[in-house]
Short mmCIF file of C-alpha atoms and ligand atoms in Angstrom, two decimals:
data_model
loop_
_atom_site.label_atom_id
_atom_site.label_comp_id
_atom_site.label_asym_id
_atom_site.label_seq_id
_atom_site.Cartn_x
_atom_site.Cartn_y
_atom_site.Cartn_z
CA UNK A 1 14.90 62.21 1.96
CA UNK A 2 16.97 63.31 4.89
CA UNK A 3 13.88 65.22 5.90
CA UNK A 4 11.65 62.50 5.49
CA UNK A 5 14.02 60.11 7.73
CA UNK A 6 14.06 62.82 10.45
CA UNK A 7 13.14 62.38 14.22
CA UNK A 8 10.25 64.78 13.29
CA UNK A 9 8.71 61.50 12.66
CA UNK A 10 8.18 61.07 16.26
CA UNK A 11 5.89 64.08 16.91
CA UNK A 12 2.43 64.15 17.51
CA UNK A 13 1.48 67.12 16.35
CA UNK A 14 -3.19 67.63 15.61
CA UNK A 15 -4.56 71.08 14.99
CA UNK A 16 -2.22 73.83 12.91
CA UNK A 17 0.67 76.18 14.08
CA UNK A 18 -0.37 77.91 17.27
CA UNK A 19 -3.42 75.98 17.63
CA UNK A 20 -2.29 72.03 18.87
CA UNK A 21 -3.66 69.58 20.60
CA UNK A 22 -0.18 68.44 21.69
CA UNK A 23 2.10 70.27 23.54
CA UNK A 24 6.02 70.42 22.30
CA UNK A 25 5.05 71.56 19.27
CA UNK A 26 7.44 74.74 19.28
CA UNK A 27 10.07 73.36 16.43
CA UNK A 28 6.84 71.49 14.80
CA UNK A 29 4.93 75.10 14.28
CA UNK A 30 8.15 76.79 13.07
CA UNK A 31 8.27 73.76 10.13
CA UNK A 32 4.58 73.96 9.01
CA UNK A 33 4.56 77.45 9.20
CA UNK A 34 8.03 77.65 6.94
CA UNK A 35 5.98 75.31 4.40
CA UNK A 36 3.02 77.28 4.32
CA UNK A 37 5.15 80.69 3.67
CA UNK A 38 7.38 79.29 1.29
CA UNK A 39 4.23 77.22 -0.65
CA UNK A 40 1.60 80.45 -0.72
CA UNK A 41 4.65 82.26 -1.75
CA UNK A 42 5.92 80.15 -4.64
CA UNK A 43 2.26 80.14 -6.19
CA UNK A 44 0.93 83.21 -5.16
CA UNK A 45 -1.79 81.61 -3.13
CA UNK A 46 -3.69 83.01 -0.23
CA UNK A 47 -3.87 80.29 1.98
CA UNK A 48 -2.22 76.97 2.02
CA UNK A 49 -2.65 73.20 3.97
CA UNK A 50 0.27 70.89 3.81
CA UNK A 51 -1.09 68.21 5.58
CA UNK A 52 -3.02 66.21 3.57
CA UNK A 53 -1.48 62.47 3.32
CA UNK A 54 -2.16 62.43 -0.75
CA UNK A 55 -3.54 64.02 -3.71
CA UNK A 56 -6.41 61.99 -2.52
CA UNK A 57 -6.71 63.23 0.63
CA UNK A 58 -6.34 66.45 -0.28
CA UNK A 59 -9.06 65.72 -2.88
CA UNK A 60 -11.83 64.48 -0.81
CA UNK A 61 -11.01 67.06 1.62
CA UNK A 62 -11.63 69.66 -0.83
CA UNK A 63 -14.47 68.39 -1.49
CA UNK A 64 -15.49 68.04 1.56
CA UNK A 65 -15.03 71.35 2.91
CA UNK A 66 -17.11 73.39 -0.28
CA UNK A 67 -19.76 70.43 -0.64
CA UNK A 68 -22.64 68.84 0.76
CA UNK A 69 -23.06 65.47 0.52
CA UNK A 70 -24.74 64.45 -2.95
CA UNK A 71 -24.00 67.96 -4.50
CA UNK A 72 -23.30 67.21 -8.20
CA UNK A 73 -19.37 67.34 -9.30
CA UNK A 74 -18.73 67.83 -13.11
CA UNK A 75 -15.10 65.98 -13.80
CA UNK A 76 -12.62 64.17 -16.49
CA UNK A 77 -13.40 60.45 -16.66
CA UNK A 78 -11.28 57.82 -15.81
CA UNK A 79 -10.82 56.48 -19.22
CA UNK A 80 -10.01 59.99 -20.88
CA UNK A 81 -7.39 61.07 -18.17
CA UNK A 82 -8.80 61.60 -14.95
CA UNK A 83 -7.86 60.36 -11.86
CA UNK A 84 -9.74 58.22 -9.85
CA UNK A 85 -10.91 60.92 -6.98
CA UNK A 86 -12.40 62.79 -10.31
CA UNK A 87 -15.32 59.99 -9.59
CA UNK A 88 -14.55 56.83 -10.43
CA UNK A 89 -17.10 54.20 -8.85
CA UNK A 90 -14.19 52.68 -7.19
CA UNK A 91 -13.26 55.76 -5.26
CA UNK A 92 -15.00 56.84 -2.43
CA UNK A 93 -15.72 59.67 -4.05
CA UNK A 94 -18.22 58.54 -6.08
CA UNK A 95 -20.08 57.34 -2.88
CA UNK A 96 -20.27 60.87 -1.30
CA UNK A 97 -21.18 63.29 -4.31
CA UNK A 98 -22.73 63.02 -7.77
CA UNK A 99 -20.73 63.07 -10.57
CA UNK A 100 -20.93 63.89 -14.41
CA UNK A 101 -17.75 63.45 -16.70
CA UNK A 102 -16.50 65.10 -19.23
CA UNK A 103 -13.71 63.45 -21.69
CA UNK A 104 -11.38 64.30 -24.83
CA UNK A 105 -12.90 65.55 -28.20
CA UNK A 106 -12.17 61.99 -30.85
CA UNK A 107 -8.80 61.04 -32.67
CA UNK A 108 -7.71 62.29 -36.06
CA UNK A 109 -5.02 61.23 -38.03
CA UNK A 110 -4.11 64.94 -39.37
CA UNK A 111 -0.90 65.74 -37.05
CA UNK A 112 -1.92 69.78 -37.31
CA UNK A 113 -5.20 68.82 -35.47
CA UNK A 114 -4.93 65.11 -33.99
CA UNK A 115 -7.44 65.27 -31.59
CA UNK A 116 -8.34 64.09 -27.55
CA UNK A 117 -8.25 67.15 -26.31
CA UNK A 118 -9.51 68.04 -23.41
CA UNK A 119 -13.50 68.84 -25.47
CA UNK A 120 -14.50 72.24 -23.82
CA UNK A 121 -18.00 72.09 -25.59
CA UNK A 122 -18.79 69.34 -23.81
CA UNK A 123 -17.64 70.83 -20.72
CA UNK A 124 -19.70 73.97 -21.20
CA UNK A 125 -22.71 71.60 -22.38
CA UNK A 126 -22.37 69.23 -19.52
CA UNK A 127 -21.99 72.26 -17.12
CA UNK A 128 -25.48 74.01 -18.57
CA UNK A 129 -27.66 70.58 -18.40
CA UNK A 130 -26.35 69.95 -14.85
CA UNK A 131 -25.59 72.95 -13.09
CA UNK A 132 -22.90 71.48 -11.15
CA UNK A 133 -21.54 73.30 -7.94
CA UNK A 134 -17.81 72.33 -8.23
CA UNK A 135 -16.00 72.18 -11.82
CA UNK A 136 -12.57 70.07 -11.34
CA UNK A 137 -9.61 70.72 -14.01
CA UNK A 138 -6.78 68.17 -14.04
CA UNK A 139 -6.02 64.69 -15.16
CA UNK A 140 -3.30 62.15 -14.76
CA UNK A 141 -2.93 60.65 -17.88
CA UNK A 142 -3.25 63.57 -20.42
CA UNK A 143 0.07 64.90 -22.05
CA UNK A 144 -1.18 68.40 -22.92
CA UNK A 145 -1.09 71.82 -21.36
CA UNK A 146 -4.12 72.40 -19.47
CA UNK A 147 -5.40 75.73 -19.63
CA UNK A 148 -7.13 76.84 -16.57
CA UNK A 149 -8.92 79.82 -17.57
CA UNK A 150 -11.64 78.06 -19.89
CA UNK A 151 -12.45 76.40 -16.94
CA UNK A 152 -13.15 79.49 -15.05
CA UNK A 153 -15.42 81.13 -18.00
CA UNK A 154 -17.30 78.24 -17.82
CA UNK A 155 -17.52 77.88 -14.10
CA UNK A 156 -18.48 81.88 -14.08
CA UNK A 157 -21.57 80.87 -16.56
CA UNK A 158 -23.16 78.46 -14.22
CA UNK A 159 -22.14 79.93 -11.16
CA UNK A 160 -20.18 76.40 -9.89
CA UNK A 161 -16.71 76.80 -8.02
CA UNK A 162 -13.45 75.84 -9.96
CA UNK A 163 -10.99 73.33 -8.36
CA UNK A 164 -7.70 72.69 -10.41
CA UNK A 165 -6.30 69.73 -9.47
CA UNK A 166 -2.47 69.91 -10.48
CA UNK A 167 -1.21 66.59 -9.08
CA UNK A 168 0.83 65.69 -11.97
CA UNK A 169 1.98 69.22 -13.30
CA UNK A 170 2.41 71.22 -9.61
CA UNK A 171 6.58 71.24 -10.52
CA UNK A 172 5.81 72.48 -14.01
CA UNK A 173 3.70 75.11 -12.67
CA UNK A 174 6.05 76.23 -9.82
CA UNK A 175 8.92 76.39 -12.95
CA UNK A 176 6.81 78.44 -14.81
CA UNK A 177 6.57 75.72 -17.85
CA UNK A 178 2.50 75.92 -17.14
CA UNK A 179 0.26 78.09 -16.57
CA UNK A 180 -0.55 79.06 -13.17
CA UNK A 181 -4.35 78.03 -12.01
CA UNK A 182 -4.24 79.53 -8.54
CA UNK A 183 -5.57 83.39 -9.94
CA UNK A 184 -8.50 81.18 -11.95
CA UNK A 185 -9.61 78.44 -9.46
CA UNK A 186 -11.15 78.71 -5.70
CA UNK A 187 -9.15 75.81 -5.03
CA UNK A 188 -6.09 74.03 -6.08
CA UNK A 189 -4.79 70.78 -4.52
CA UNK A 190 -1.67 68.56 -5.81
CA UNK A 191 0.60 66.07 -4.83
CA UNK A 192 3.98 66.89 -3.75
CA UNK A 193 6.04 63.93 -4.80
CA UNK A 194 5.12 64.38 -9.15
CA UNK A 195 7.01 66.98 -11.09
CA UNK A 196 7.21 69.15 -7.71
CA UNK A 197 9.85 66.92 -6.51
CA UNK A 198 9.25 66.67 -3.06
CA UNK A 199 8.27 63.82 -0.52
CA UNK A 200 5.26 61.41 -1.05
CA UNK A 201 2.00 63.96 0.28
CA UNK A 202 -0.30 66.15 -0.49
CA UNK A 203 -1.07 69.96 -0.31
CA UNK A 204 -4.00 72.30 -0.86
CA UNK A 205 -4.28 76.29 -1.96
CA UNK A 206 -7.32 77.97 -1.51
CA UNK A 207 -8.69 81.87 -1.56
CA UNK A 208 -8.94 83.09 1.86
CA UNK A 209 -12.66 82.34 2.14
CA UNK A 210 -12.44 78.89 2.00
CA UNK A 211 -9.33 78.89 3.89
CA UNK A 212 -11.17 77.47 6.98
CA UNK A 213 -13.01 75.39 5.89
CA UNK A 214 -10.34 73.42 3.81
CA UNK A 215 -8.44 73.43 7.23
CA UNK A 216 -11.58 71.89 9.20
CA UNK A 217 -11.98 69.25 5.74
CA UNK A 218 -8.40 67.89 6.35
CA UNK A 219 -8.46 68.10 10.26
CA UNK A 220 -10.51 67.20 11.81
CA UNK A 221 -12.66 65.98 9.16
CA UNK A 222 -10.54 63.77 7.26
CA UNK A 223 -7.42 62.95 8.55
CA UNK A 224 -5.69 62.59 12.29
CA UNK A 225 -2.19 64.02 13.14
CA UNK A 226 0.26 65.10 10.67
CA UNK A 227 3.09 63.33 9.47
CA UNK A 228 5.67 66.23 10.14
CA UNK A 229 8.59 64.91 9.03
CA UNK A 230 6.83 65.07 5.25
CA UNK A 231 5.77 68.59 5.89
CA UNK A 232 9.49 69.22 6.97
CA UNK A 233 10.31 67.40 3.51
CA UNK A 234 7.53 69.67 1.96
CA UNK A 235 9.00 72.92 2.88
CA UNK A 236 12.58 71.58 1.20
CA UNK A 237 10.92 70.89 -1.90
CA UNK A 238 8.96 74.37 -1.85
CA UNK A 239 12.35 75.91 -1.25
CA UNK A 240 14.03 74.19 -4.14
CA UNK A 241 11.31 74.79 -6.14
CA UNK A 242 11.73 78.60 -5.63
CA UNK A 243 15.30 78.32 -6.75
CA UNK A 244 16.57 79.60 -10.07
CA UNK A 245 17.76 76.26 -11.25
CA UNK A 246 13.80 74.96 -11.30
CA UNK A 247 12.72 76.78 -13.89
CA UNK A 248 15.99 75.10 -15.88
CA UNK A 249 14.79 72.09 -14.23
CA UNK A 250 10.91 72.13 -15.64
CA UNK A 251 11.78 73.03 -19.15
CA UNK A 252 14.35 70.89 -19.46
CA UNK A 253 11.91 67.80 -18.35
CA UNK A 254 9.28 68.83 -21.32
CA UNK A 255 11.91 69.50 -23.99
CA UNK A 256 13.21 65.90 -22.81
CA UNK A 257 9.28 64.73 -23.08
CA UNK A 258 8.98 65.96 -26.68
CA UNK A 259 12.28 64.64 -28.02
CA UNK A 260 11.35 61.50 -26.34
CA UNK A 261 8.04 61.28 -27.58
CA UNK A 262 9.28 62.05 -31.49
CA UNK A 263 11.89 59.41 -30.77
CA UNK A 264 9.10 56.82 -29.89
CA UNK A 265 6.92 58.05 -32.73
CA UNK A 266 9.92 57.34 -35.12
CA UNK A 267 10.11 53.89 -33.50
CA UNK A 268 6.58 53.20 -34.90
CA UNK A 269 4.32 53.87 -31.40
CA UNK A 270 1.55 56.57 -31.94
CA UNK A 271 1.32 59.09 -29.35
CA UNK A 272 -2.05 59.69 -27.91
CA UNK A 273 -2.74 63.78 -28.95
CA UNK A 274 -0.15 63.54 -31.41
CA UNK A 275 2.66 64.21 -29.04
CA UNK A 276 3.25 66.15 -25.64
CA UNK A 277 3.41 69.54 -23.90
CA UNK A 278 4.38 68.03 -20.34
CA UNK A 279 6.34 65.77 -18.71
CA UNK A 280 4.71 62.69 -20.22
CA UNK A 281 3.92 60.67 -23.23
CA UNK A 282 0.86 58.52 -23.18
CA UNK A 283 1.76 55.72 -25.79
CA UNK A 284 -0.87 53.85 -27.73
CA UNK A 285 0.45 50.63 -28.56
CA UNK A 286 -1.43 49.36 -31.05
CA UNK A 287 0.22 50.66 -33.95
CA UNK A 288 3.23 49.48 -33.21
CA UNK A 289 1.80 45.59 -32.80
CA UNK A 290 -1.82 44.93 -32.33
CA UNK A 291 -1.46 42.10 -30.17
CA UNK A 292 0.83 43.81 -27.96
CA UNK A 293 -1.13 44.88 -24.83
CA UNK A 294 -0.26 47.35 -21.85
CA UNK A 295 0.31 44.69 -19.08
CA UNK A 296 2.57 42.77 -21.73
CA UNK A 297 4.89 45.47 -22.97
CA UNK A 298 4.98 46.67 -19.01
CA UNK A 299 6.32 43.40 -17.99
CA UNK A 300 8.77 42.93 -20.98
CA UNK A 301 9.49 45.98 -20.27
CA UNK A 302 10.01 45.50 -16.34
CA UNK A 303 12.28 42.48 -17.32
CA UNK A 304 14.87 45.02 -19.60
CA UNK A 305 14.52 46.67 -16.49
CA UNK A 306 12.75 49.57 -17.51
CA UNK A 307 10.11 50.96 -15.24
CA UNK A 308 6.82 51.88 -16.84
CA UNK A 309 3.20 52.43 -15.90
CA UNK A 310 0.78 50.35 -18.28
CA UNK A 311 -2.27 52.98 -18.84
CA UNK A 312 -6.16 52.99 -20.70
CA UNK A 313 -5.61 55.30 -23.83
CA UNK A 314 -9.11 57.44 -24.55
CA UNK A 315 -11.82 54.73 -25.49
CA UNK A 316 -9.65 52.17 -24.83
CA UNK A 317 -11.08 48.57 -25.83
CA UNK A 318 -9.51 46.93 -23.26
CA UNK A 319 -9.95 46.87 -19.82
CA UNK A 320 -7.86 49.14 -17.20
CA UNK A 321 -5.88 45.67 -15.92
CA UNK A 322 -4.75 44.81 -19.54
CA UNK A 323 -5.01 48.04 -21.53
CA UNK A 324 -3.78 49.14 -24.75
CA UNK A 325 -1.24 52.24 -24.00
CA UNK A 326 1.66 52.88 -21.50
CA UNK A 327 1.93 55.86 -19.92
CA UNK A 328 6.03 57.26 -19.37
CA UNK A 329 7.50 60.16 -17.81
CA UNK A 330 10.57 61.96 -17.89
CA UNK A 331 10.83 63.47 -14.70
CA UNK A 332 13.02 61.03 -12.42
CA UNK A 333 15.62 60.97 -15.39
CA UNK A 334 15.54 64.95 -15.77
CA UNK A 335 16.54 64.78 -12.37
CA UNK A 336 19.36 62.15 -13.26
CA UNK A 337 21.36 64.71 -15.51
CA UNK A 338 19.37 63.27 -18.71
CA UNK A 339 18.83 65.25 -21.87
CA UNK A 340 17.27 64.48 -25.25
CA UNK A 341 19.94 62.45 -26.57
CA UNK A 342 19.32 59.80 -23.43
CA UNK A 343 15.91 59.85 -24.71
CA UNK A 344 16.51 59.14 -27.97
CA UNK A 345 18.38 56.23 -26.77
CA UNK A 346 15.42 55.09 -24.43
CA UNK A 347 12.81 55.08 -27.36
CA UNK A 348 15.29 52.79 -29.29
CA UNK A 349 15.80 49.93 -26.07
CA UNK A 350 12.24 50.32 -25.56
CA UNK A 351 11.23 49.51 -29.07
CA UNK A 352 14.01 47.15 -29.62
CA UNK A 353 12.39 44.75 -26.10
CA UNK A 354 9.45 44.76 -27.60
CA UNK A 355 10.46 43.97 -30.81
CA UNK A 356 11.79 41.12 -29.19
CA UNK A 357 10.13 40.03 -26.57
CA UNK A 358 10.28 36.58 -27.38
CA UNK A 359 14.14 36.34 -27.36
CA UNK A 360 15.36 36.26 -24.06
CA UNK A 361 19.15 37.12 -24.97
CA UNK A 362 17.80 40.25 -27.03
CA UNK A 363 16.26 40.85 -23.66
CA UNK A 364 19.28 40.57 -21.70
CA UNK A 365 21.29 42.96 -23.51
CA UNK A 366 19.17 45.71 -23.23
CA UNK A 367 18.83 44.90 -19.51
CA UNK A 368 22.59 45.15 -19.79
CA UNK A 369 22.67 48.25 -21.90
CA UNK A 370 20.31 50.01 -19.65
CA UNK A 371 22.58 49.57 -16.75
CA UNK A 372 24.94 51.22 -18.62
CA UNK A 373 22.81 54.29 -18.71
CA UNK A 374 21.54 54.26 -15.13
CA UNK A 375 24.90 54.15 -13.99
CA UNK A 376 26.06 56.74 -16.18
CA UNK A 377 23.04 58.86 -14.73
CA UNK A 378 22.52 58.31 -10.90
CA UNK A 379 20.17 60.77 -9.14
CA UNK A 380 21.39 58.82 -5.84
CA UNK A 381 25.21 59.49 -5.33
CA UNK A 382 25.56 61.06 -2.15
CA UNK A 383 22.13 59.57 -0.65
CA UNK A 384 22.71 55.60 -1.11
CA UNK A 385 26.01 53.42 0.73
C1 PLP Q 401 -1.61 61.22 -8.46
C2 PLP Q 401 -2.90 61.97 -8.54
C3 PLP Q 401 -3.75 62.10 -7.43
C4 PLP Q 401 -3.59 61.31 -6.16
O1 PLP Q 401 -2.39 61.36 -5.50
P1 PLP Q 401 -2.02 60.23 -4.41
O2 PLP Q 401 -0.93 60.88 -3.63
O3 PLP Q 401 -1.62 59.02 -5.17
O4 PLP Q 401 -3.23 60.01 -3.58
C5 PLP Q 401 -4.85 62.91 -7.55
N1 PLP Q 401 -5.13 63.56 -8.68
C6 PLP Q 401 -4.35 63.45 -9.77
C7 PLP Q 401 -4.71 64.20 -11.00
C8 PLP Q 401 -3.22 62.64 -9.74
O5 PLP Q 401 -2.47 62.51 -10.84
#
């Protein structure tokens, strides 16, 4: 944060260490090359951009620099777990390539085998009808372990490239709690401010023969000077993430996930999977009330002043405004000083405002007893007056 408020913010900076546009850019080229070193290093990578403004940036960027325009794309949907840039008709995306979709094999009820999963014979089908050029791995609402090298045996049998996009796991990567993608994929972009901890952005890691391109895709082809006070920001949360305590850090954030997501499960929600292996729990709601929807339980929920994220489940019935599932993390209260005990406690004021969400004093005192927590747990002391 101190980063991000810097008087790096006042920089213009276009083009890449060594190579501006701008002159005064002697501190600036020291910063982005310190990210760069410390963010190859920390994955293994051979090349890295920290400029992109997003995980969508860096995205269409990607795409941009190992497409052409109307190649095909094979991706997760929306509605199964992908994220919007995986070709959503909303997204620009969408308007620039062809996509095809994959999604999550169907439900079961046996808890040894429960189902939506990511369903790698439909990727390998999908991939042999339509000979795609550019595979993408990655969601953002899917709770389990994605295993990159599938992906690349399948890639390797059509001959596509493999992009792994690890927006919402890059931290659990870096702490060794996933596996790593960049040895399996020609291309792996993320966002910085997920599990990785860092400042609102994006990055992208790419084998050295793409390296230029992807350089070219973000600037000049996609985005104008970079905000260097984010990249100074970046290179902090690289370093951290280097540190021994991470790897503390990242497990202690999925062990908090699973407790948390048994906790629920006790509480009468049914997970969507059967449970988790990340830092999140993807809630289907219906189980625990039918006529509760995702928008509803969000806003009760926003009024006990918990902060949640109302989310489509796979095959959801209702539409991505209203929805039937929530989608929580565990994350931001890792980072707190929380353990599984807290999120014991969280399941129980979460089921007990929905219970009774028609009882405003019921309301009220969970409001009440969640201030208790949050100020027994501030992430903040030291950065807020
Ligand atoms: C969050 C996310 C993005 C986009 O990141 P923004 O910084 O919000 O643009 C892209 N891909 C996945 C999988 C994500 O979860």
């Amino acid at each position: 944060m101190a980063a991000t408020g810097s008087i790096l913010t006042n920089k213009y900076s276009e083009g890449y260490p060594g190579r501006r546009y701008y002159g005064g850019n002697q501190i600036v080229d020291q910063v982005e090359d310190l990210a760069r070193r410390r963010l190859t290093a920390l994955f293994g990578a051979d090349h890295a951009n920290v400029q992109p403004h997003s995980g969508a940036n860096a995205n269409v960027a990607a795409y941009q620099a190992l497409l052409n325009t109307g190649d095909t794309i094979l991706a997760m949907r929306l509605d199964q777990g992908g994220h919007l840039t995986h070709g959503s008709p909303a997204s620009i995306t969408s308007t620039y390539w062809h996509f095809v979709s994959y999604g999550v094999t169907p439900r079961h009820d046996d808890p040894a085998a429960p189902g939506e999963l990511i369903d790698f014979d439909n990727v390998r089908e999908l991939a042999l009808t339509h000979r795609p050029k550019l595979i993408v791995a990655g969601a953002t609402a899917y709770a389990r372990r994605i295993d990159p090298a599938p992906f690349r045996e399948i890639a390797d049998e059509v001959g596509a490239l493999l992009m792994f996009d690890s927006a919402h796991v890059a931290g659990l990567i870096a702490g060794g709690s996933h596996p790593n993608p960049v040895p399996y994929a020609d291309v792996v972009t993320f966002t910085t401010h997920k599990t990785l901890r860092g400042p609102r952005g994006g990055a992208i890691l790419c084998r050295e023969e793409h390296a230029k391109k992807i350089d070219s895709a973000v600037f000049p082809g996609m985005q104008g000077g970079p905000l260097e006070n984010a990249i100074a920001a970046k290179a902090v949360a690289f370093k951290e993430a280097s540190l021994a305590s991470f790897p503390i850090y990242t497990d202690q954030i999925v062990r908090n996930a699973v407790a948390f997501a048994s906790a629920l499960t006790a509480e009468g929600f049914r997970m969507v999977s059967g449970g988790t292996e990340n830092h999140m729990v993807l809630v289907d709601l219906r189980e625990f009330d039918a006529e509760l929807t995702g928008k509803e339980a969000q806003e009760v929920l926003d009024r006990a002043g918990i902060t949640t994220n109302r989310n489509t489940i796979p095959d959801d019935p209702r539409s991505p405004f209203i929805t039937s599932g929530l989608r929580l993390g565990t994350a931001a209260e890792t980072t707190a000083g929380m353990e599984e005990d807290q999120f014991v406690l969280i399941a129980s004021l979460i089921a007990r405002a929905l219970r009774q969400r028609n009882d405003e004093g019921a309301i009220e005192q969970v409001r009440s007893d969640v201030a208790m927590l949050c100020h027994d747990f501030n992430p903040y002391i030291g950065f807020t007056k």
